[in-house]
Amino acid sequence: MLAGGILRGERVALARGITLVESNKAEHFEAAQKLVENLLPHAGQSIRVGISGVPGAGKSTMIEALGLYLAEKGHKIAVLAIDPSSQRSGGSILGDKTRMERLARNPRAFIRPSPSGGALGGVARKTRESIVLCEAAGYDVTLVETMGVGQGEYAVRNMVDVFVLLQIAGAGDELQGIKRGIMEMADIIVINKADGENKSRAEAARAELRMALHYMDFELPGWKPPVITLSALHGAGIDQFWNAVRDYRTTVEKQMGINERRRRQDVDWMLDVLDREARRLVLEHPSVARLMQQGASAIREGRLSPAHAAARVLEHIKKVFDAHDV
Amino acid sequence: MLAGGILRGERVALARGITLVESNKAEHFEAAQKLVENLLPHAGQSIRVGISGVPGAGKSTMIEALGLYLAEKGHKIAVLAIDPSSQRSGGSILGDKTRMERLARNPRAFIRPSPSGGALGGVARKTRESIVLCEAAGYDVTLVETMGVGQGEYAVRNMVDVFVLLQIAGAGDELQGIKRGIMEMADIIVINKADGENKSRAEAARAELRMALHYMDFELPGWKPPVITLSALHGAGIDQFWNAVRDYRTTVEKQMGINERRRRQDVDWMLDVLDREARRLVLEHPSVARLMQQGASAIREGRLSPAHAAARVLEHIKKVFDAHDV
């Protein structure tokens, strides 16, 4: 039923589907998995673009400008934005109301902010599943916004076709240094805010970046990330950017095939699912949960060290598996 | 042997101990656990301070100024810095050579940069263990530097006594908005770079932040995070900052007791260890690993979806545990 609504492109169904998929409740896991399984054959036709950059780089403005540009060209655009909301109060200080207002009103766009999660590994955990749903609903461009610093980038890079890094002109050396790991993951680099008196700084930054790229290694043979200056605010440079995205896609298609690459990503997807679900399955199993509770009490009363308590639980798990594999 | 060297305060032993503890190799796990277990009774006497802030906020400069100030007062300072190194090339673009140079030469300081890891959950995974080692080696102040945006903050907050957030004056609204979650975790907020022509901006930011804090909830009764302006570059305001750290600690001691809180943190520590080790134990077990390999092949050949392949492995794990718990 939900699947049917999504396939007909109904926004409410799509939104509900993503909510189901994002749920952390154990009882939703199976239904979510079935939904994804049913929709998978109808997915895959969008170009998946990851957009990363530190807070303040202008990711939202860039995505809005790009989305409006693509809508005008007849595309249907899904935006999956990772919302770095407060873990404790469940909302950012300014809220997301003012973000991407114009794009949100466009009938050809679907915007979905998702909480970043908080706990370890929470970033973008279910984004792969959400991409499948959006594609099944008929969106042919999927933009995944991510948070700039940290683990999330690696995860997102591994689920998109093109990974874009937004830079700001004139950011300090420390910032640039820290970004090397992320720069090496970038397929296209954008210097945003190349407008007004910032324009010459942006051009200088571009030259500098191109120098730096010279000494780096990139994954795809025959591709050196282009550095594109752009003013998301005034919509300037968006067409050039989109051409670069398409060029990149063509290169991937030639070198290894988009589908080939996506299947490799799918193996990672399986590993990610196992990573979180296997842990839950095991740690919530009655005999394990009981031992964990005993360990926690012992730690609180100062009778056991954390390492020791953990070791007891691990020994039990090992025993269970060894008994099976004999 | 290693334990003895660490207890005697030998730097080489301490460095080697941390390397052992940080190792991801399965064969090191037990030795590392034993080392921590042996040293735990000699740990706990340092004040543990977490220092967070976006790239460019001046964390290194601040830690160096604070470290030199404390060394002068007779403290021994351990710095655990999370190095956001490139996952692919294994080093940041500028390297860490120029960071905290003066502090690194001080005989009362020990600085340890640790790779942030890359993969999910990799941030600061073994920092708790490293803190124990530093304390056993006689360091009475432990400074944990963390990376500003993302999951790492939650983890670090949960292993220190005082969590400090470094802000920059004049950062955009978006930045401030994004920071709410982290701001609510802060016990002390520092506005760095309050020097030269930036001084009035820093004061304005301070007033603004105090307003914002007004509407937030904080965990510890009787404590509202003070906002301290500081020039790490000129060492101005460091004494005021350190007094705030000590005030905070006194308040914690009065409200619930440092040890009480640390034991609660110890329960989380156990859960973290289980989280990563249980997963590994299970996923590397022969029967599970075999099923995973079959799943990966089937995905690569397009015979199975990722969700389906994962489900098969999960069913197997469940069966093994159900059989045991009957």
XYZ file of C-alpha atoms in Angstrom:
652
model
C 0.000 0.000 0.000
C 2.725 2.372 1.051
C 4.816 0.993 -1.812
C 1.976 1.689 -4.248
C 1.649 5.289 -3.108
C 5.381 5.808 -3.448
C 5.418 4.310 -6.953
C 2.604 6.689 -7.917
C 4.827 9.524 -6.733
C 2.649 10.553 -3.794
C 4.600 12.821 -1.498
C 2.783 11.806 1.667
C 3.514 8.142 0.996
C 7.143 8.929 0.253
C 7.497 10.924 3.464
C 5.875 8.155 5.485
C 8.058 5.562 3.828
C 11.202 7.438 4.773
C 9.956 7.795 8.333
C 9.446 4.033 8.485
C 12.883 3.383 7.061
C 14.502 5.802 9.513
C 12.788 4.322 12.529
C 15.092 2.790 15.087
C 12.374 0.611 16.550
C 13.056 -3.088 16.216
C 9.445 -3.793 15.235
C 9.750 -1.496 12.205
C 12.881 -3.125 10.861
C 11.213 -5.909 8.959
C 8.496 -3.755 7.385
C 11.115 -1.205 6.341
C 13.292 -3.888 4.827
C 10.351 -5.301 2.876
C 9.414 -1.873 1.581
C 12.948 -1.262 0.311
C 13.071 -4.755 -1.169
C 9.810 -4.141 -3.055
C 10.915 -0.784 -4.395
C 14.476 -1.714 -5.341
C 13.532 -2.951 -8.838
C 12.008 0.484 -9.511
C 15.020 2.417 -8.241
C 18.396 3.325 -9.660
C 17.482 5.766 -12.390
C 18.502 8.984 -10.615
C 21.858 10.641 -10.584
C 22.987 10.698 -6.964
C 24.990 13.716 -5.892
C 26.520 14.137 -2.438
C 27.184 17.724 -1.351
C 29.538 18.314 1.536
C 31.090 21.352 3.187
C 31.649 22.885 6.600
C 28.836 24.805 8.281
C 28.654 28.198 6.672
C 29.949 27.081 3.280
C 26.482 27.667 1.878
C 25.310 24.132 1.199
C 21.605 24.979 1.505
C 21.849 28.001 -0.786
C 23.773 25.948 -3.305
C 21.265 23.092 -3.207
C 18.366 25.490 -3.569
C 19.937 27.218 -6.584
C 20.811 23.890 -8.175
C 17.375 22.453 -7.453
C 15.581 25.411 -9.021
C 17.864 25.244 -12.051
C 17.166 21.532 -12.520
C 13.418 21.902 -11.947
C 13.335 24.463 -14.713
C 15.016 21.950 -16.998
C 12.271 19.443 -16.248
C 14.003 17.282 -13.666
C 12.398 16.060 -10.465
C 14.698 16.670 -7.512
C 14.835 14.899 -4.174
C 16.916 16.519 -1.442
C 18.008 14.436 1.543
C 19.446 16.863 4.041
C 21.083 15.679 7.188
C 19.816 17.931 9.924
C 22.401 18.358 12.639
C 19.702 18.860 15.224
C 20.199 19.066 18.911
C 20.337 15.656 20.500
C 18.817 16.863 23.708
C 16.131 19.261 22.586
C 15.494 17.863 19.131
C 15.804 20.958 16.997
C 18.332 23.431 15.766
C 18.382 26.863 17.257
C 17.078 28.619 14.168
C 15.042 25.729 12.886
C 14.966 24.698 9.279
C 11.975 26.771 8.366
C 13.958 29.362 6.509
C 16.121 26.872 4.621
C 15.461 26.284 0.930
C 12.103 28.010 1.105
C 11.723 28.559 -2.616
C 12.770 25.056 -3.567
C 10.430 23.619 -0.945
C 7.490 25.309 -2.662
C 8.457 23.947 -6.081
C 6.177 21.062 -7.115
C 9.067 19.267 -8.810
C 11.113 19.094 -5.599
C 10.912 16.943 -2.501
C 12.985 17.994 0.516
C 13.549 15.730 3.461
C 15.619 16.810 6.451
C 16.693 13.850 8.537
C 18.112 14.013 12.048
C 21.792 13.214 12.212
C 21.088 10.822 15.040
C 23.485 11.743 17.780
C 24.873 8.415 18.899
C 27.916 6.844 17.283
C 27.412 5.839 13.700
C 24.149 7.746 13.534
C 25.102 9.959 10.616
C 23.152 9.233 7.501
C 22.500 5.683 8.561
C 19.419 5.195 6.483
C 20.209 7.498 3.588
C 20.767 4.607 1.158
C 17.284 3.317 1.853
C 15.813 6.809 1.449
C 17.512 7.187 -1.944
C 15.801 4.011 -3.134
C 12.424 5.353 -2.032
C 12.916 8.700 -3.779
C 13.971 7.017 -6.994
C 10.986 4.685 -6.897
C 8.805 7.795 -6.508
C 10.155 9.090 -9.796
C 12.816 11.599 -8.776
C 15.668 11.620 -11.271
C 18.140 13.726 -9.336
C 18.945 12.945 -5.695
C 20.948 15.493 -3.745
C 22.371 14.323 -0.436
C 23.567 17.104 1.820
C 26.111 16.193 4.429
C 27.766 17.861 7.343
C 31.263 18.832 6.452
C 33.493 17.335 9.085
C 33.777 13.785 10.214
C 32.650 10.271 9.601
C 29.506 11.119 7.698
C 31.451 12.060 4.578
C 32.903 8.611 4.100
C 29.491 7.048 4.448
C 27.805 9.442 2.028
C 30.597 9.242 -0.518
C 29.981 5.545 -0.632
C 26.329 5.865 -1.598
C 26.370 8.545 -4.291
C 27.605 8.720 -7.879
C 29.296 12.097 -7.543
C 30.743 13.613 -4.393
C 30.988 17.406 -4.330
C 32.953 19.429 -1.812
C 31.984 23.051 -1.146
C 34.820 25.260 -0.047
C 34.829 28.836 1.192
C 37.352 31.301 -0.130
C 39.746 32.676 2.440
C 39.291 30.013 5.095
C 42.331 29.535 7.305
C 45.164 27.137 6.739
C 44.051 24.909 9.566
C 40.748 24.367 7.853
C 42.390 23.497 4.564
C 44.760 21.092 6.280
C 41.978 19.274 8.005
C 40.151 18.896 4.774
C 42.722 16.877 2.932
C 41.026 13.582 3.675
C 37.762 14.946 2.405
C 39.383 16.686 -0.555
C 40.762 13.387 -1.750
C 37.255 12.024 -1.759
C 35.904 14.891 -3.841
C 34.963 14.385 -7.480
C 34.178 18.068 -7.979
C 35.214 21.012 -5.821
C 33.093 24.134 -5.675
C 34.160 27.481 -4.278
C 30.946 29.137 -3.289
C 30.201 32.776 -2.572
C 32.202 33.962 -5.567
C 30.257 37.199 -5.686
C 30.748 40.893 -4.946
C 34.025 41.750 -3.306
C 34.594 38.082 -2.576
C 35.047 37.276 -6.236
C 38.779 37.839 -6.489
C 39.370 35.901 -3.271
C 37.414 33.017 -4.740
C 39.555 33.072 -7.882
C 42.725 33.082 -5.799
C 41.425 30.184 -3.745
C 40.665 28.346 -6.949
C 44.225 28.700 -8.183
C 45.541 27.574 -4.818
C 43.298 24.540 -4.712
C 44.273 23.481 -8.185
C 47.891 23.564 -7.073
C 47.104 21.449 -4.027
C 45.162 18.928 -6.121
C 48.264 18.479 -8.200
C 49.883 16.521 -5.407
C 46.955 14.343 -4.535
C 45.771 10.982 -5.697
C 42.300 10.343 -6.939
C 40.461 7.136 -7.421
C 39.045 7.379 -10.902
C 41.598 7.111 -13.729
C 41.379 10.038 -16.124
C 39.641 12.337 -13.689
C 41.136 15.244 -11.765
C 38.473 17.119 -9.787
C 37.654 20.414 -11.484
C 37.494 23.455 -9.202
C 34.464 25.574 -10.002
C 33.740 29.027 -8.640
C 30.086 29.715 -8.181
C 27.672 32.158 -6.636
C 24.754 30.147 -5.301
C 23.209 33.401 -4.123
C 23.022 34.795 -7.656
C 22.738 31.440 -9.400
C 25.929 32.104 -11.361
C 28.031 29.100 -12.335
C 25.312 26.529 -11.669
C 25.185 25.447 -15.320
C 28.927 24.984 -15.402
C 28.690 22.926 -12.247
C 25.975 20.701 -13.639
C 28.017 20.114 -16.778
C 30.889 18.945 -14.586
C 28.546 16.514 -12.834
C 27.521 15.089 -16.174
C 31.109 14.911 -17.421
C 32.054 13.022 -14.334
C 29.244 10.583 -14.808
C 30.279 9.973 -18.381
C 33.841 9.280 -17.255
C 32.680 6.801 -14.628
C 30.476 5.101 -17.202
C 33.459 4.751 -19.511
C 35.948 3.583 -16.874
C 33.902 1.074 -14.975
C 30.195 1.575 -15.485
C 27.831 3.235 -13.053
C 26.078 -0.036 -12.329
C 29.300 -1.840 -11.613
C 30.223 0.848 -9.120
C 26.800 0.832 -7.543
C 27.003 -2.891 -6.989
C 30.253 -2.433 -5.160
C 28.497 0.170 -3.063
C 25.720 -2.331 -2.476
C 28.153 -4.723 -0.843
C 29.056 -1.927 1.572
C 25.389 -1.360 2.130
C 24.957 -4.974 3.224
C 27.930 -4.619 5.555
C 26.461 -1.453 7.074
C 23.125 -3.115 7.715
C 24.880 -6.060 9.320
C 27.060 -3.780 11.341
C 24.183 -2.169 13.146
C 21.646 -4.977 13.136
C 23.945 -7.823 14.141
C 25.072 -5.832 17.146
C 21.505 -5.114 18.169
C 20.383 -8.681 17.666
C 23.171 -9.961 19.849
C 23.170 -7.336 22.591
C 19.405 -7.505 22.996
C 19.262 -11.248 23.202
C 18.008 -12.281 26.678
C 21.101 -14.090 27.931
C 23.404 -11.310 26.730
C 21.187 -8.508 28.015
C 21.075 -10.167 31.422
C 24.864 -10.357 31.642
C 25.114 -6.711 30.579
C 22.754 -5.640 33.327
C 24.745 -7.550 35.900
C 27.901 -5.903 34.594
C 26.401 -2.428 34.821
C 25.322 -2.988 38.439
C 28.741 -4.295 39.368
C 30.397 -1.251 37.805
C 28.060 1.149 39.611
C 28.889 -0.519 42.896
C 32.587 -0.410 42.133
C 32.915 -4.217 42.129
C 34.001 -4.590 38.509
C 35.962 -2.529 35.994
C 34.348 -1.688 32.651
C 36.883 -3.774 30.757
C 36.293 -6.761 32.996
C 32.517 -6.502 32.767
C 32.718 -6.253 28.988
C 35.041 -9.260 28.830
C 32.506 -11.422 30.667
C 29.794 -10.601 28.148
C 32.129 -11.171 25.215
C 33.174 -14.563 26.563
C 29.555 -15.588 26.718
C 28.946 -14.528 23.097
C 32.013 -16.404 21.959
C 30.880 -19.529 23.782
C 27.470 -19.453 22.123
C 29.015 -19.271 18.659
C 31.745 -21.794 19.310
C 29.115 -24.259 20.489
C 27.241 -23.812 17.230
C 30.190 -24.035 14.893
C 31.616 -27.263 16.338
C 56.623 -4.672 32.125
C 54.892 -2.059 30.030
C 52.650 -1.381 33.027
C 55.710 -0.878 35.230
C 57.241 1.617 32.832
C 54.007 3.559 32.633
C 53.675 3.639 36.426
C 57.210 5.002 36.632
C 56.105 7.759 34.279
C 58.297 6.719 31.365
C 57.158 8.456 28.220
C 58.245 5.745 25.847
C 56.284 3.159 27.801
C 53.242 5.427 27.884
C 53.429 6.016 24.142
C 53.787 2.299 23.483
C 50.913 1.522 25.824
C 48.617 3.900 23.965
C 49.665 2.381 20.640
C 48.752 -1.056 21.990
C 45.424 0.181 23.272
C 44.620 1.885 19.972
C 45.474 -1.142 17.880
C 42.600 -2.581 15.931
C 44.227 -5.967 15.627
C 42.262 -8.737 17.262
C 45.410 -10.272 18.743
C 46.182 -7.065 20.658
C 42.771 -6.778 22.239
C 43.445 -9.032 25.212
C 46.851 -7.582 26.056
C 45.419 -4.077 25.845
C 42.542 -4.988 28.080
C 44.886 -6.509 30.645
C 47.093 -3.445 30.615
C 44.136 -1.149 31.259
C 42.848 -3.497 33.945
C 46.220 -3.445 35.715
C 46.526 0.317 35.569
C 42.944 1.202 36.501
C 43.608 1.118 40.277
C 46.317 3.748 39.730
C 44.145 6.001 37.577
C 41.433 8.522 38.243
C 43.377 11.315 39.893
C 43.478 13.765 36.981
C 40.968 16.380 36.045
C 39.699 15.457 32.599
C 38.881 18.342 30.304
C 37.354 17.947 26.847
C 37.977 20.804 24.412
C 35.792 21.077 21.345
C 35.348 23.585 18.546
C 35.146 23.784 14.770
C 38.337 23.761 12.704
C 39.874 27.207 12.915
C 38.499 28.006 16.377
C 42.025 27.773 17.728
C 41.884 24.590 19.782
C 45.594 23.845 19.456
C 46.630 27.374 20.385
C 44.283 27.288 23.352
C 45.546 23.911 24.541
C 49.140 25.031 24.196
C 48.534 28.235 26.195
C 46.620 26.321 28.870
C 49.231 23.579 29.007
C 52.095 26.026 29.459
C 50.126 27.877 32.161
C 49.456 24.656 34.048
C 53.016 23.376 33.676
C 54.226 26.578 35.261
C 51.913 25.923 38.202
C 53.492 22.518 38.694
C 50.910 20.332 36.979
C 51.727 17.484 34.627
C 49.619 17.712 31.493
C 48.602 14.986 29.075
C 47.081 16.077 25.768
C 45.101 13.566 23.735
C 44.455 15.193 20.388
C 42.268 13.585 17.808
C 44.071 13.974 14.527
C 41.637 14.289 11.652
C 44.107 12.756 9.270
C 43.422 11.723 5.752
C 41.960 8.275 5.564
C 43.550 7.590 2.231
C 46.988 9.069 2.557
C 47.358 8.844 6.310
C 48.385 12.375 7.146
C 47.018 15.886 7.216
C 48.156 18.280 4.573
C 50.242 20.428 6.894
C 51.128 17.691 9.314
C 51.070 18.129 13.036
C 54.670 19.123 13.302
C 53.950 22.781 13.821
C 51.149 22.246 16.329
C 51.820 22.931 20.009
C 55.530 23.097 19.435
C 56.355 24.866 22.688
C 54.191 22.612 24.806
C 55.643 19.534 23.121
C 59.110 20.576 24.308
C 57.962 21.070 27.891
C 59.099 18.186 30.128
C 55.868 18.368 32.145
C 53.682 17.745 29.082
C 52.875 14.645 27.056
C 51.129 15.138 23.704
C 49.570 12.305 21.802
C 47.810 12.820 18.492
C 45.567 9.909 17.605
C 44.087 9.214 14.207
C 40.364 9.792 14.075
C 40.010 6.450 12.367
C 37.832 7.087 9.373
C 35.251 4.338 9.529
C 31.997 4.767 11.373
C 32.365 5.100 15.093
C 36.084 5.571 14.743
C 36.272 8.903 16.522
C 38.086 8.759 19.790
C 37.278 5.102 20.203
C 40.056 4.330 22.593
C 40.366 7.677 24.313
C 38.966 6.348 27.598
C 41.671 3.733 27.734
C 44.339 6.313 26.898
C 43.142 8.551 29.738
C 43.659 5.683 32.181
C 47.197 5.180 30.931
C 48.082 8.874 31.223
C 46.722 9.068 34.742
C 48.623 5.958 35.771
C 51.754 7.653 34.404
C 51.213 10.505 36.852
C 49.592 13.202 34.735
C 47.132 15.201 36.803
C 45.463 17.168 34.005
C 44.181 15.402 30.901
C 43.120 17.549 27.964
C 41.132 15.819 25.246
C 40.884 17.747 22.000
C 38.003 16.917 19.758
C 36.862 17.816 16.313
C 34.037 20.276 16.500
C 31.208 18.854 14.483
C 29.614 15.487 14.754
C 29.409 12.342 16.716
C 32.759 12.620 18.417
C 31.510 15.304 20.774
C 28.940 13.070 22.409
C 31.504 10.380 22.950
C 34.127 12.709 24.406
C 31.651 14.541 26.606
C 30.878 11.215 28.165
C 34.451 10.517 29.208
C 35.578 13.834 30.690
C 34.757 15.800 33.835
C 34.405 19.160 32.106
C 33.392 19.778 28.508
C 34.546 23.065 26.988
C 33.284 24.536 23.740
C 35.451 26.994 21.814
C 33.547 29.501 19.737
C 34.751 32.071 17.237
C 33.428 35.589 17.332
C 31.550 36.687 14.256
C 30.785 33.268 12.831
C 27.651 33.167 10.750
C 24.180 32.397 11.973
C 24.182 29.021 10.346
C 27.174 28.022 12.357
C 25.577 29.118 15.601
C 22.387 27.278 14.719
C 24.176 24.076 14.036
C 25.929 24.283 17.306
C 22.913 24.151 19.566
C 23.249 20.447 20.250
C 26.874 20.888 21.182
C 26.218 24.085 23.112
C 23.825 22.259 25.371
C 26.563 19.796 26.172
C 29.022 22.537 27.098
C 29.977 23.146 30.716
C 32.088 26.166 29.834
C 32.042 28.226 26.649
C 35.142 30.056 25.493
C 35.271 32.746 22.850
C 38.792 32.620 21.560
C 40.761 35.173 19.571
C 39.553 38.040 21.716
C 42.533 40.144 20.757
C 43.351 43.163 18.621
C 40.525 44.464 16.533
C 38.586 41.280 17.194
C 38.152 42.163 20.861
C 34.900 44.093 20.581
C 33.421 41.448 18.301
C 34.296 38.830 20.894
C 32.552 40.855 23.610
C 29.469 41.228 21.430
C 29.467 37.499 20.736
C 29.737 36.884 24.459
C 26.648 38.968 25.190
C 24.770 37.189 22.408
C 25.744 33.756 23.624
C 24.692 34.546 27.176
C 21.289 35.516 25.842
C 21.027 32.280 23.885
C 22.062 30.206 26.903
C 19.163 31.744 28.770
C 16.751 29.617 26.799
C 18.605 26.366 27.057
C 18.559 23.524 29.527
C 21.636 22.199 31.181
C 22.204 18.985 32.986
C 23.841 20.002 36.215
C 21.579 21.789 38.721
C 23.022 25.088 39.823
C 25.319 25.479 36.834
C 24.874 27.744 33.849
C 27.887 27.629 31.526
C 29.968 30.766 31.890
C 31.059 32.428 28.653
C 34.702 33.425 28.825
C 36.533 35.566 26.305
C 40.143 34.658 25.909
C 43.174 35.257 23.760
C 45.037 31.991 23.498
C 47.581 33.728 21.308
C 48.519 36.202 24.065
C 47.686 33.908 26.979
C 45.091 36.400 28.257
C 42.120 34.975 30.143
C 43.655 31.547 30.725
C 43.646 31.977 34.498
C 39.995 32.973 34.454
C 39.253 29.923 32.343
C 41.058 27.586 34.675
C 39.166 29.029 37.651
C 35.918 28.240 35.844
C 37.072 24.654 35.354
C 37.755 24.362 39.064
C 34.429 25.992 39.973
C 32.645 23.549 37.777
C 34.382 20.622 39.347
C 33.461 21.843 42.810
C 29.825 22.133 41.754
C 29.811 18.602 40.362
C 31.409 17.338 43.552
C 28.669 19.013 45.598
C 25.756 17.931 43.399
C 26.600 14.321 42.767
C 30.235 13.570 43.367
C 32.874 13.198 40.689
C 33.267 9.502 41.400
C 29.562 8.877 41.162
C 29.522 10.525 37.764
C 32.586 8.676 36.593
C 31.008 5.361 37.491
C 28.034 6.247 35.361
C 30.478 7.027 32.571
C 32.097 3.655 33.222
C 28.838 1.888 32.415
C 28.852 3.689 29.053
C 32.431 2.616 28.618
C 31.420 -1.032 29.005
C 28.636 -0.525 26.488
C 31.050 1.055 24.004
C 33.493 -1.816 24.293
C 30.663 -4.291 23.790
C 29.339 -2.306 20.894
C 32.477 -2.674 18.844
C 33.814 -5.987 20.110
C 30.551 -7.950 20.068
C 30.017 -6.958 16.470
C 33.501 -8.039 15.522
C 33.257 -11.293 17.411
C 30.041 -12.183 15.663
C 30.808 -10.979 12.144
C 34.219 -12.650 12.120
C 32.956 -15.978 13.354
C 33.463 -18.607 10.620
C 29.843 -19.482 9.920
C 28.812 -15.826 9.813
C 31.796 -14.728 7.739
C 31.041 -17.460 5.218
C 27.436 -16.324 4.806
C 28.613 -12.728 4.386
C 30.995 -13.717 1.617
C 28.253 -15.586 -0.182
C 26.005 -12.541 0.170
C 28.654 -10.201 -1.238
C 29.179 -12.442 -4.282
C 25.444 -12.677 -4.910
C 25.148 -8.875 -4.740
C 28.048 -8.366 -7.133
C 26.433 -10.731 -9.599
C 23.070 -9.014 -9.200
C 21.402 -12.116 -7.780
C 20.530 -10.675 -4.367
C 19.652 -7.241 -2.982
C 21.728 -5.852 -0.100
C 18.745 -5.988 2.248
C 18.042 -9.582 1.363
C 21.659 -10.657 1.740
C 21.843 -8.945 5.135
C 18.609 -10.599 6.240
C 20.045 -14.058 5.546
C 23.038 -13.405 7.755
C 20.887 -11.931 10.513
C 18.582 -14.940 10.479
C 21.555 -17.197 10.986
C 22.792 -15.159 13.953
C 19.347 -15.208 15.511
C 19.108 -18.974 15.091
C 22.427 -19.530 16.822
C 21.321 -17.500 19.838
C 17.829 -18.891 19.991
C 19.273 -22.403 20.018
C 21.423 -21.489 22.986
C 18.770 -19.720 25.013
C 16.155 -22.475 24.760
